[in-house]
mmCIF file of C-alpha atoms in Angstrom:
data_model
loop_
_atom_site.group_PDB
_atom_site.id
_atom_site.type_symbol
_atom_site.label_atom_id
_atom_site.label_comp_id
_atom_site.label_asym_id
_atom_site.label_seq_id
_atom_site.Cartn_x
_atom_site.Cartn_y
_atom_site.Cartn_z
ATOM 1 C CA MET C 286 91.330 114.791 93.622
ATOM 2 C CA ASN C 287 88.835 113.537 96.213
ATOM 3 C CA ASN C 288 89.547 112.110 99.655
ATOM 4 C CA LYS C 289 89.279 108.553 98.345
ATOM 5 C CA ALA C 290 92.046 109.160 95.815
ATOM 6 C CA ILE C 291 94.216 110.813 98.478
ATOM 7 C CA GLN C 292 93.646 107.768 100.704
ATOM 8 C CA THR C 293 94.859 105.565 97.845
ATOM 9 C CA GLU C 294 98.102 107.569 97.771
ATOM 10 C CA ILE C 295 98.453 107.262 101.552
ATOM 11 C CA ASP C 296 97.839 103.514 101.423
ATOM 12 C CA ALA C 297 100.489 103.114 98.733
ATOM 13 C CA HIS C 298 102.903 105.200 100.854
ATOM 14 C CA TYR C 299 102.243 102.902 103.839
ATOM 15 C CA LEU C 300 102.546 99.642 101.870
ATOM 16 C CA TYR C 301 105.797 100.663 100.158
ATOM 17 C CA GLU C 302 107.191 101.435 103.600
ATOM 18 C CA GLN C 303 106.252 97.922 104.698
ATOM 19 C CA LEU C 304 107.839 96.418 101.584
ATOM 20 C CA ALA C 305 111.052 98.359 102.246
ATOM 21 C CA SER C 306 111.227 97.250 105.868
ATOM 22 C CA HIS C 307 110.907 93.584 104.870
ATOM 23 C CA GLU C 308 113.218 93.701 101.832
ATOM 24 C CA GLU C 309 116.663 92.096 102.261
ATOM 25 C CA ASP C 310 118.220 93.571 99.115
ATOM 26 C CA PRO C 311 119.345 97.144 100.034
ATOM 27 C CA THR C 312 118.970 98.431 96.466
ATOM 28 C CA ILE C 313 115.395 97.228 96.118
ATOM 29 C CA ALA C 314 114.590 98.446 99.644
ATOM 30 C CA TYR C 315 115.933 101.877 98.642
ATOM 31 C CA VAL C 316 113.631 101.909 95.614
ATOM 32 C CA TYR C 317 110.625 101.055 97.786
ATOM 33 C CA ARG C 318 111.492 103.873 100.201
ATOM 34 C CA GLN C 319 111.716 106.306 97.318
ATOM 35 C CA MET C 320 108.357 105.083 96.052
ATOM 36 C CA SER C 321 106.890 105.614 99.508
ATOM 37 C CA ALA C 322 108.234 109.165 99.605
ATOM 38 C CA ILE C 323 106.792 109.911 96.172
ATOM 39 C CA GLU C 324 103.370 108.665 97.212
ATOM 40 C CA LYS C 325 103.466 110.751 100.383
ATOM 41 C CA SER C 326 104.463 113.862 98.430
ATOM 42 C CA HIS C 327 101.521 113.305 96.083
ATOM 43 C CA ALA C 328 99.138 113.032 99.032
ATOM 44 C CA GLU C 329 100.591 116.180 100.622
ATOM 45 C CA ALA C 330 100.290 118.155 97.404
ATOM 46 C CA PHE C 331 96.673 117.191 96.814
ATOM 47 C CA ALA C 332 95.715 117.754 100.443
ATOM 48 C CA LYS C 333 97.279 121.219 100.382
ATOM 49 C CA LYS C 334 95.417 122.044 97.186
ATOM 50 C CA GLN C 335 92.120 121.221 98.898
ATOM 51 C CA ASN C 336 93.076 122.841 102.216
ATOM 52 C CA LEU C 337 92.872 119.498 104.009
ATOM 53 C CA ASP C 338 94.762 118.536 107.141
ATOM 54 C CA LEU C 339 96.978 115.681 105.974
ATOM 55 C CA GLY C 340 97.910 114.890 109.570
ATOM 56 C CA GLN C 341 94.414 113.556 110.128
ATOM 57 C CA LEU C 342 94.459 111.651 106.843
ATOM 58 C CA LEU C 343 97.858 109.955 107.231
ATOM 59 C CA LYS C 344 96.408 106.690 108.448
ATOM 60 C CA PRO C 345 96.286 103.521 106.329
ATOM 61 C CA SER C 346 92.826 102.248 105.472
ATOM 62 C CA TRP C 347 91.480 98.857 106.546
ATOM 63 C CA ARG C 348 92.361 97.607 103.053
ATOM 64 C CA ALA C 349 96.031 98.583 103.416
ATOM 65 C CA ARG C 350 96.231 97.133 106.925
ATOM 66 C CA THR C 351 94.650 93.897 105.715
ATOM 67 C CA LEU C 352 97.112 93.625 102.824
ATOM 68 C CA ASN C 353 99.962 94.190 105.266
ATOM 69 C CA LEU C 354 98.599 91.417 107.490
ATOM 70 C CA ILE C 355 98.437 89.136 104.443
ATOM 71 C CA GLY C 356 102.063 90.046 103.741
ATOM 72 C CA LYS C 357 103.114 89.109 107.266
ATOM 73 C CA VAL C 358 101.376 85.742 107.009
ATOM 74 C CA PHE C 359 101.943 84.712 103.380
ATOM 75 C CA GLY C 360 104.894 86.857 102.323
ATOM 76 C CA TYR C 361 105.149 90.362 100.898
ATOM 77 C CA ASP C 362 105.108 89.216 97.276
ATOM 78 C CA TYR C 363 101.343 89.019 97.804
ATOM 79 C CA VAL C 364 101.307 92.686 98.782
ATOM 80 C CA LEU C 365 103.417 93.708 95.798
ATOM 81 C CA GLY C 366 101.173 91.769 93.430
ATOM 82 C CA SER C 367 98.152 93.797 94.586
ATOM 83 C CA LEU C 368 100.045 97.077 94.885
ATOM 84 C CA MET C 369 101.156 96.937 91.276
ATOM 85 C CA ASN C 370 97.507 96.940 90.218
ATOM 86 C CA THR C 371 96.911 100.004 92.391
ATOM 87 C CA GLU C 372 99.653 101.928 90.574
ATOM 88 C CA LYS C 373 97.591 102.085 87.411
ATOM 89 C CA SER C 374 94.569 103.508 89.206
ATOM 90 C CA ILE C 375 96.758 106.115 90.943
ATOM 91 C CA SER C 376 98.302 107.170 87.649
ATOM 92 C CA ASN C 377 94.937 107.394 85.909
ATOM 93 C CA ALA C 378 93.454 109.411 88.778
ATOM 94 C CA VAL C 379 96.344 111.887 88.707
ATOM 95 C CA ILE C 380 96.170 112.308 84.935
ATOM 96 C CA THR C 381 92.384 112.776 85.005
ATOM 97 C CA ASN C 382 92.639 115.389 87.767
ATOM 98 C CA ILE C 383 95.330 117.360 85.918
ATOM 99 C CA LYS C 384 93.337 117.329 82.686
ATOM 100 C CA LYS C 385 90.206 118.544 84.473
ATOM 101 C CA SER C 386 92.127 121.444 85.983
ATOM 102 C CA GLY C 387 93.434 122.426 82.538
ATOM 103 C CA GLU C 388 97.064 121.964 83.511
ATOM 104 C CA GLU C 389 99.719 120.371 81.329
ATOM 105 C CA LEU C 390 100.952 116.859 82.025
ATOM 106 C CA ARG C 391 104.438 116.915 83.484
ATOM 107 C CA GLY C 392 105.464 113.380 82.572
ATOM 108 C CA THR C 393 105.638 112.220 86.193
ATOM 109 C CA GLU C 394 102.093 110.924 86.154
ATOM 110 C CA THR C 395 102.945 107.646 84.465
ATOM 111 C CA THR C 396 103.006 104.339 86.273
ATOM 112 C CA HIS C 397 105.561 103.616 88.928
ATOM 113 C CA VAL C 398 107.206 101.024 86.729
ATOM 114 C CA ASN C 399 108.756 103.925 84.808
ATOM 115 C CA ILE C 400 109.480 105.887 87.985
ATOM 116 C CA LEU C 401 111.260 102.901 89.503
ATOM 117 C CA ARG C 402 113.320 102.411 86.386
ATOM 118 C CA SER C 403 114.343 106.076 86.440
ATOM 119 C CA ILE C 404 115.436 105.768 90.067
ATOM 120 C CA LEU C 405 117.498 102.679 89.218
ATOM 121 C CA GLU C 406 119.195 104.436 86.294
ATOM 122 C CA LYS C 407 120.363 107.223 88.612
ATOM 123 C CA GLN C 408 122.115 104.755 90.917
ATOM 124 C CA SER C 409 125.672 104.280 89.657
ATOM 125 C CA LYS C 410 126.129 101.028 91.556
ATOM 126 C CA VAL C 411 123.093 99.289 90.118
ATOM 127 C CA THR C 412 124.121 96.243 88.115
ATOM 128 C CA GLY C 413 122.280 94.226 85.521
ATOM 129 C CA MET C 414 121.818 91.440 88.055
ATOM 130 C CA GLN C 415 120.156 93.812 90.533
ATOM 131 C CA LEU C 416 117.782 95.173 87.921
ATOM 132 C CA SER C 417 116.975 91.617 86.894
ATOM 133 C CA LYS C 418 116.188 90.742 90.515
ATOM 134 C CA PHE C 419 114.034 93.827 90.988
ATOM 135 C CA GLU C 420 112.037 93.228 87.805
ATOM 136 C CA SER C 421 111.450 89.641 88.895
ATOM 137 C CA ARG C 422 109.972 90.916 92.176
ATOM 138 C CA HIS C 423 108.034 93.641 90.414
ATOM 139 C CA ARG C 424 106.362 91.129 88.134
ATOM 140 C CA SER C 425 105.291 89.021 91.078
ATOM 141 C CA VAL C 426 101.738 87.746 90.815
ATOM 142 C CA GLY C 427 101.451 86.658 94.424
ATOM 143 C CA GLY C 428 98.237 88.597 94.769
ATOM 144 C CA ASN C 429 96.619 86.380 92.190
ATOM 145 C CA ALA C 430 96.633 83.438 94.613
ATOM 146 C CA ILE C 431 94.473 85.360 97.052
ATOM 147 C CA ARG C 432 92.262 86.568 94.224
ATOM 148 C CA ALA C 433 91.837 82.964 93.057
ATOM 149 C CA ALA C 434 90.854 81.947 96.583
ATOM 150 C CA VAL C 435 88.176 84.639 96.775
ATOM 151 C CA LEU C 436 86.790 83.860 93.322
ATOM 152 C CA GLY C 437 86.871 80.106 93.973
ATOM 153 C CA GLY C 438 84.774 80.528 97.098
ATOM 154 C CA ASN C 439 82.423 82.834 95.197
ATOM 155 C CA ASP C 440 81.906 80.264 92.424
ATOM 156 C CA GLY C 441 81.038 77.576 94.945
ATOM 157 C CA LEU C 442 78.662 79.776 96.919
ATOM 158 C CA VAL C 443 76.744 81.285 93.987
ATOM 159 C CA SER C 444 76.434 78.071 91.972
ATOM 160 C CA ASN C 445 75.305 75.904 94.887
ATOM 161 C CA PHE C 446 73.078 78.653 96.316
ATOM 162 C CA SER C 447 71.278 78.825 92.984
ATOM 163 C CA LEU C 448 71.014 75.029 92.785
ATOM 164 C CA VAL C 449 69.782 74.691 96.368
ATOM 165 C CA MET C 450 67.166 77.417 95.890
ATOM 166 C CA GLY C 451 65.974 75.819 92.652
ATOM 167 C CA VAL C 452 65.394 72.461 94.320
ATOM 168 C CA ALA C 453 63.934 74.167 97.422
ATOM 169 C CA GLY C 454 61.444 75.970 95.217
ATOM 170 C CA ALA C 455 60.343 72.698 93.677
ATOM 171 C CA THR C 456 60.168 70.748 96.943
ATOM 172 C CA ALA C 457 59.301 73.496 99.492
ATOM 173 C CA GLY C 458 62.593 72.861 101.273
ATOM 174 C CA GLY C 459 62.214 69.116 101.521
ATOM 175 C CA SER C 460 64.929 66.544 102.180
ATOM 176 C CA GLU C 461 65.682 66.394 98.462
ATOM 177 C CA VAL C 462 67.501 69.728 98.783
ATOM 178 C CA LEU C 463 70.241 68.214 100.908
ATOM 179 C CA LEU C 464 70.909 65.427 98.407
ATOM 180 C CA ALA C 465 70.926 67.833 95.469
ATOM 181 C CA GLY C 466 73.171 70.293 97.338
ATOM 182 C CA ILE C 467 75.744 67.630 98.227
ATOM 183 C CA ALA C 468 75.722 66.380 94.645
ATOM 184 C CA GLY C 469 76.149 69.941 93.362
ATOM 185 C CA LEU C 470 79.007 70.574 95.774
ATOM 186 C CA LEU C 471 80.896 67.440 94.771
ATOM 187 C CA ALA C 472 80.224 67.811 91.051
ATOM 188 C CA GLY C 473 81.253 71.476 91.009
ATOM 189 C CA ALA C 474 84.320 70.996 93.206
ATOM 190 C CA LEU C 475 85.557 68.013 91.191
ATOM 191 C CA SER C 476 84.973 69.859 87.935
ATOM 192 C CA MET C 477 86.872 72.899 89.211
ATOM 193 C CA ALA C 478 89.733 70.745 90.485
ATOM 194 C CA LEU C 479 90.063 68.825 87.227
ATOM 195 C CA GLY C 480 89.904 72.012 85.189
ATOM 196 C CA GLU C 481 92.602 73.618 87.334
ATOM 197 C CA TRP C 482 94.834 70.539 87.066
ATOM 198 C CA ILE C 483 94.513 70.439 83.283
ATOM 199 C CA SER C 484 95.113 74.185 82.988
ATOM 200 C CA VAL C 485 98.259 74.191 85.136
ATOM 201 C CA LYS C 486 99.679 70.974 83.701
ATOM 202 C CA SER C 487 99.169 71.911 80.048
ATOM 203 C CA SER C 488 100.660 75.381 80.607
ATOM 204 C CA GLN C 489 103.678 73.902 82.359
ATOM 205 C CA GLU C 490 104.328 71.410 79.565
ATOM 206 C CA LEU C 491 104.015 74.068 76.865
ATOM 207 C CA TYR C 492 106.193 76.631 78.618
ATOM 208 C CA GLU C 493 108.817 74.111 79.702
ATOM 209 C CA ASN C 494 109.315 73.120 76.072
ATOM 210 C CA GLN C 495 109.719 76.757 75.022
ATOM 211 C CA MET C 496 112.117 77.421 77.911
ATOM 212 C CA THR C 497 114.257 74.432 76.944
ATOM 213 C CA ILE C 498 114.623 75.799 73.418
ATOM 214 C CA GLU C 499 115.558 79.238 74.797
ATOM 215 C CA MET C 500 118.269 77.710 77.031
ATOM 216 C CA GLU C 501 119.738 75.916 74.022
ATOM 217 C CA GLU C 502 119.923 79.268 72.216
ATOM 218 C CA VAL C 503 121.688 80.902 75.191
ATOM 219 C CA LYS C 504 124.335 78.147 75.224
ATOM 220 C CA ALA C 505 124.733 77.970 71.447
ATOM 221 C CA ASN C 506 124.861 81.712 70.721
ATOM 222 C CA PRO C 507 125.697 83.685 73.900
ATOM 223 C CA GLU C 508 126.846 86.773 71.976
ATOM 224 C CA GLY C 509 123.584 86.995 70.056
ATOM 225 C CA GLU C 510 121.534 86.513 73.208
ATOM 226 C CA MET C 511 123.551 89.213 74.995
ATOM 227 C CA LYS C 512 122.637 91.631 72.216
ATOM 228 C CA GLU C 513 118.987 90.661 72.613
ATOM 229 C CA ILE C 514 119.099 91.439 76.340
ATOM 230 C CA ALA C 515 120.800 94.779 75.646
ATOM 231 C CA LEU C 516 118.129 95.661 73.085
ATOM 232 C CA ILE C 517 115.432 94.782 75.606
ATOM 233 C CA TYR C 518 116.880 97.294 78.080
ATOM 234 C CA ILE C 519 117.439 99.916 75.372
ATOM 235 C CA ALA C 520 113.764 99.557 74.436
ATOM 236 C CA LYS C 521 112.936 100.236 78.097
ATOM 237 C CA GLY C 522 114.747 103.570 77.885
ATOM 238 C CA ILE C 523 118.121 102.634 79.379
ATOM 239 C CA PRO C 524 121.140 104.309 77.665
ATOM 240 C CA GLU C 525 122.833 102.069 75.109
ATOM 241 C CA ALA C 526 126.231 101.871 76.816
ATOM 242 C CA GLN C 527 124.674 101.070 80.177
ATOM 243 C CA ALA C 528 122.317 98.538 78.580
ATOM 244 C CA TYR C 529 125.204 96.634 76.988
ATOM 245 C CA GLN C 530 127.184 96.687 80.242
ATOM 246 C CA MET C 531 124.167 95.335 82.112
ATOM 247 C CA ALA C 532 123.641 92.650 79.469
ATOM 248 C CA SER C 533 127.285 91.667 79.752
ATOM 249 C CA ASP C 534 126.960 91.363 83.543
ATOM 250 C CA ILE C 535 123.840 89.240 83.196
ATOM 251 C CA MET C 536 125.410 86.873 80.647
ATOM 252 C CA LYS C 537 128.009 85.904 83.270
ATOM 253 C CA ASP C 538 125.175 83.939 84.870
ATOM 254 C CA THR C 539 123.524 81.682 82.284
ATOM 255 C CA GLY C 540 120.552 81.092 84.548
ATOM 256 C CA ALA C 541 119.864 84.806 84.992
ATOM 257 C CA ALA C 542 120.201 85.439 81.260
ATOM 258 C CA HIS C 543 117.815 82.596 80.513
ATOM 259 C CA GLU C 544 115.301 83.916 83.044
ATOM 260 C CA ILE C 545 115.256 87.392 81.481
ATOM 261 C CA LEU C 546 114.922 86.083 77.933
ATOM 262 C CA VAL C 547 112.147 83.717 78.964
ATOM 263 C CA ARG C 548 110.284 86.536 80.674
ATOM 264 C CA GLU C 549 110.835 89.249 78.060
ATOM 265 C CA GLU C 550 110.768 87.247 74.816
ATOM 266 C CA LEU C 551 108.324 84.487 75.682
ATOM 267 C CA GLY C 552 106.266 86.368 78.262
ATOM 268 C CA ILE C 553 106.630 83.490 80.734
ATOM 269 C CA ASN C 554 106.948 83.938 84.488
ATOM 270 C CA ALA C 555 109.122 80.988 85.483
ATOM 271 C CA GLU C 556 108.022 81.271 89.132
ATOM 272 C CA GLU C 557 104.464 80.367 88.168
ATOM 273 C CA LEU C 558 105.655 77.088 86.644
ATOM 274 C CA LYS C 559 107.037 75.878 89.972
ATOM 275 C CA GLY C 560 103.539 75.341 91.321
ATOM 276 C CA SER C 561 102.152 71.841 91.613
ATOM 277 C CA ALA C 562 99.198 70.993 89.364
ATOM 278 C CA LEU C 563 97.943 68.567 92.002
ATOM 279 C CA GLN C 564 98.227 71.203 94.719
ATOM 280 C CA ALA C 565 96.331 73.696 92.572
ATOM 281 C CA ALA C 566 93.595 71.115 92.009
ATOM 282 C CA VAL C 567 93.306 70.365 95.737
ATOM 283 C CA TYR C 568 93.126 74.070 96.629
ATOM 284 C CA SER C 569 90.498 74.608 93.959
ATOM 285 C CA PHE C 570 88.429 71.709 95.321
ATOM 286 C CA ILE C 571 88.657 73.001 98.898
ATOM 287 C CA LEU C 572 87.882 76.634 98.077
ATOM 288 C CA PHE C 573 84.878 75.738 95.937
ATOM 289 C CA SER C 574 83.608 73.380 98.647
ATOM 290 C CA ILE C 575 83.903 76.032 101.357
ATOM 291 C CA GLY C 576 81.746 78.385 99.330
ATOM 292 C CA ALA C 577 79.277 75.664 98.344
ATOM 293 C CA ILE C 578 78.676 74.443 101.911
ATOM 294 C CA ILE C 579 77.390 77.856 103.080
ATOM 295 C CA PRO C 580 73.924 77.732 101.434
ATOM 296 C CA LEU C 581 73.661 74.002 102.106
ATOM 297 C CA ALA C 582 74.460 74.078 105.840
ATOM 298 C CA PRO C 583 70.923 74.964 107.105
ATOM 299 C CA PHE C 584 69.467 71.903 105.394
ATOM 300 C CA LEU C 585 71.688 69.693 107.552
ATOM 301 C CA PHE C 586 69.590 70.505 110.629
ATOM 302 C CA ALA C 587 66.314 71.989 109.321
ATOM 303 C CA THR C 588 63.716 71.597 106.579
ATOM 304 C CA GLY C 589 60.875 73.582 105.078
ATOM 305 C CA LEU C 590 60.591 77.377 105.124
ATOM 306 C CA LYS C 591 62.972 77.732 108.082
ATOM 307 C CA SER C 592 65.826 76.061 106.213
ATOM 308 C CA ILE C 593 65.186 78.195 103.123
ATOM 309 C CA ILE C 594 65.258 81.443 105.119
ATOM 310 C CA LEU C 595 68.432 80.421 106.959
ATOM 311 C CA SER C 596 70.070 79.435 103.688
ATOM 312 C CA VAL C 597 69.304 82.865 102.227
ATOM 313 C CA ILE C 598 70.688 84.614 105.335
ATOM 314 C CA PHE C 599 73.859 82.498 105.434
ATOM 315 C CA SER C 600 74.430 82.989 101.710
ATOM 316 C CA ALA C 601 73.821 86.731 101.874
ATOM 317 C CA LEU C 602 76.420 87.051 104.637
ATOM 318 C CA GLY C 603 78.866 84.923 102.648
ATOM 319 C CA LEU C 604 78.292 86.988 99.513
ATOM 320 C CA PHE C 605 78.850 90.214 101.421
ATOM 321 C CA LEU C 606 82.131 88.938 102.842
ATOM 322 C CA ILE C 607 83.291 87.870 99.375
ATOM 323 C CA GLY C 608 82.296 91.217 97.895
ATOM 324 C CA SER C 609 84.198 92.955 100.679
ATOM 325 C CA ALA C 610 87.267 90.783 100.093
ATOM 326 C CA ILE C 611 87.251 91.691 96.400
ATOM 327 C CA THR C 612 87.848 95.336 97.352
ATOM 328 C CA LEU C 613 91.361 94.305 98.403
ATOM 329 C CA PHE C 614 92.148 94.181 94.694
ATOM 330 C CA THR C 615 89.752 96.744 93.241
ATOM 331 C CA GLY C 616 90.027 99.456 95.893
ATOM 332 C CA LYS C 617 86.274 100.115 95.596
ATOM 333 C CA ASN C 618 84.000 101.017 98.485
ATOM 334 C CA LEU C 619 83.540 98.058 100.837
ATOM 335 C CA TRP C 620 79.795 98.530 101.359
ATOM 336 C CA PHE C 621 79.088 99.074 97.672
ATOM 337 C CA SER C 622 81.054 96.022 96.585
ATOM 338 C CA GLY C 623 79.640 93.842 99.375
ATOM 339 C CA PHE C 624 75.987 94.716 98.777
ATOM 340 C CA ARG C 625 76.423 94.507 95.006
ATOM 341 C CA GLN C 626 77.634 90.935 95.422
ATOM 342 C CA VAL C 627 74.657 90.166 97.674
ATOM 343 C CA LEU C 628 72.236 91.673 95.144
ATOM 344 C CA PHE C 629 73.570 89.662 92.205
ATOM 345 C CA GLY C 630 73.640 86.445 94.246
ATOM 346 C CA LEU C 631 70.081 86.914 95.489
ATOM 347 C CA ILE C 632 68.820 87.678 91.987
ATOM 348 C CA ALA C 633 70.387 84.470 90.661
ATOM 349 C CA ALA C 634 68.907 82.445 93.540
ATOM 350 C CA ALA C 635 65.476 84.077 93.135
ATOM 351 C CA ILE C 636 65.395 83.151 89.449
ATOM 352 C CA THR C 637 66.239 79.497 90.104
ATOM 353 C CA PHE C 638 63.822 79.398 93.054
ATOM 354 C CA GLY C 639 61.058 80.720 90.811
ATOM 355 C CA ILE C 640 61.843 78.189 88.103
ATOM 356 C CA GLY C 641 61.912 75.409 90.705
ATOM 357 C CA LYS C 642 58.556 76.583 92.057
ATOM 358 C CA LEU C 643 57.003 76.491 88.603
ATOM 359 C CA ILE C 644 58.406 73.022 87.923
ATOM 360 C CA GLY C 645 57.229 71.799 91.311
ATOM 361 C CA VAL C 646 53.687 73.017 90.728
ATOM 362 C CA SER C 647 53.704 71.565 87.220
ATOM 363 C CA VAL C 648 54.831 68.141 88.440
ATOM 364 C CA SER C 649 52.258 68.171 91.247
#
């Protein structure tokens, strides 16, 4: 287990503490505190094994602090959405380390979804409604909104950077670049917005129809649906008697029962369907435009070689920032991810610039 993996454990310990401190439901807050303690114990164990001073390591990384700041601004569902992805990498790292050392797996190396469920089972006062609420939070995809923002900006920057460099190569940075760049920005942003609107709207219409059918089944055959919910929990490892009691509790609230069946049977997250297709389209348009304006900006006040050089510098900085932002979700090294993004973006722009140069010479 290297220092990077230990830092991942420490970051998870820190973020679960933050989730617990901002959680209103005492049962779920308790689970988060237990998760935080487990992460800290992992970090302590690995640090001791390597004779490291954990006191010097027990500081959250910039990534964890940034995620916490995002949570304060946009809500902690965003933090949970990203943290759930981290759980898998922690589990895999632990399992790999144990296998390399020749030790036997103890069964505690699995993802925290199972650990959380075990903690809940040990709490005698946990009801079906509480477990339903926790699982709803656990499945949160809040982090995806931030990921979409980063990727939307990246699409706009890379596509328009390549277009601008292609035209610049053909015209030596002439005024035609500005016209082509604006056209590329508008065309790309409108295309992204329309695609996002169609995607969200069609998904909503399909899922709403399936959810309506499921609600009709809940009302028409409540006993059968209660058995289905119980079987779902039994399949998750919950004892049969407890599973049926939880299912019975849940069926007292038709809405809660419907939500669980929709999520477990249909694989639909009802929270995602509350989003506005128009709002998604507008956000997509704005995010793409922000990225696309970066390589185009120098041509608003300069021409020729100067504008080309400035465009490359602006775009490289933008690419590095995007690559760095991606590490919020991947946990990779900031410098590696940032410079990798710059490299790929510059290669794409160099290719289109070269093609534009060849076409320009040919036309001349």
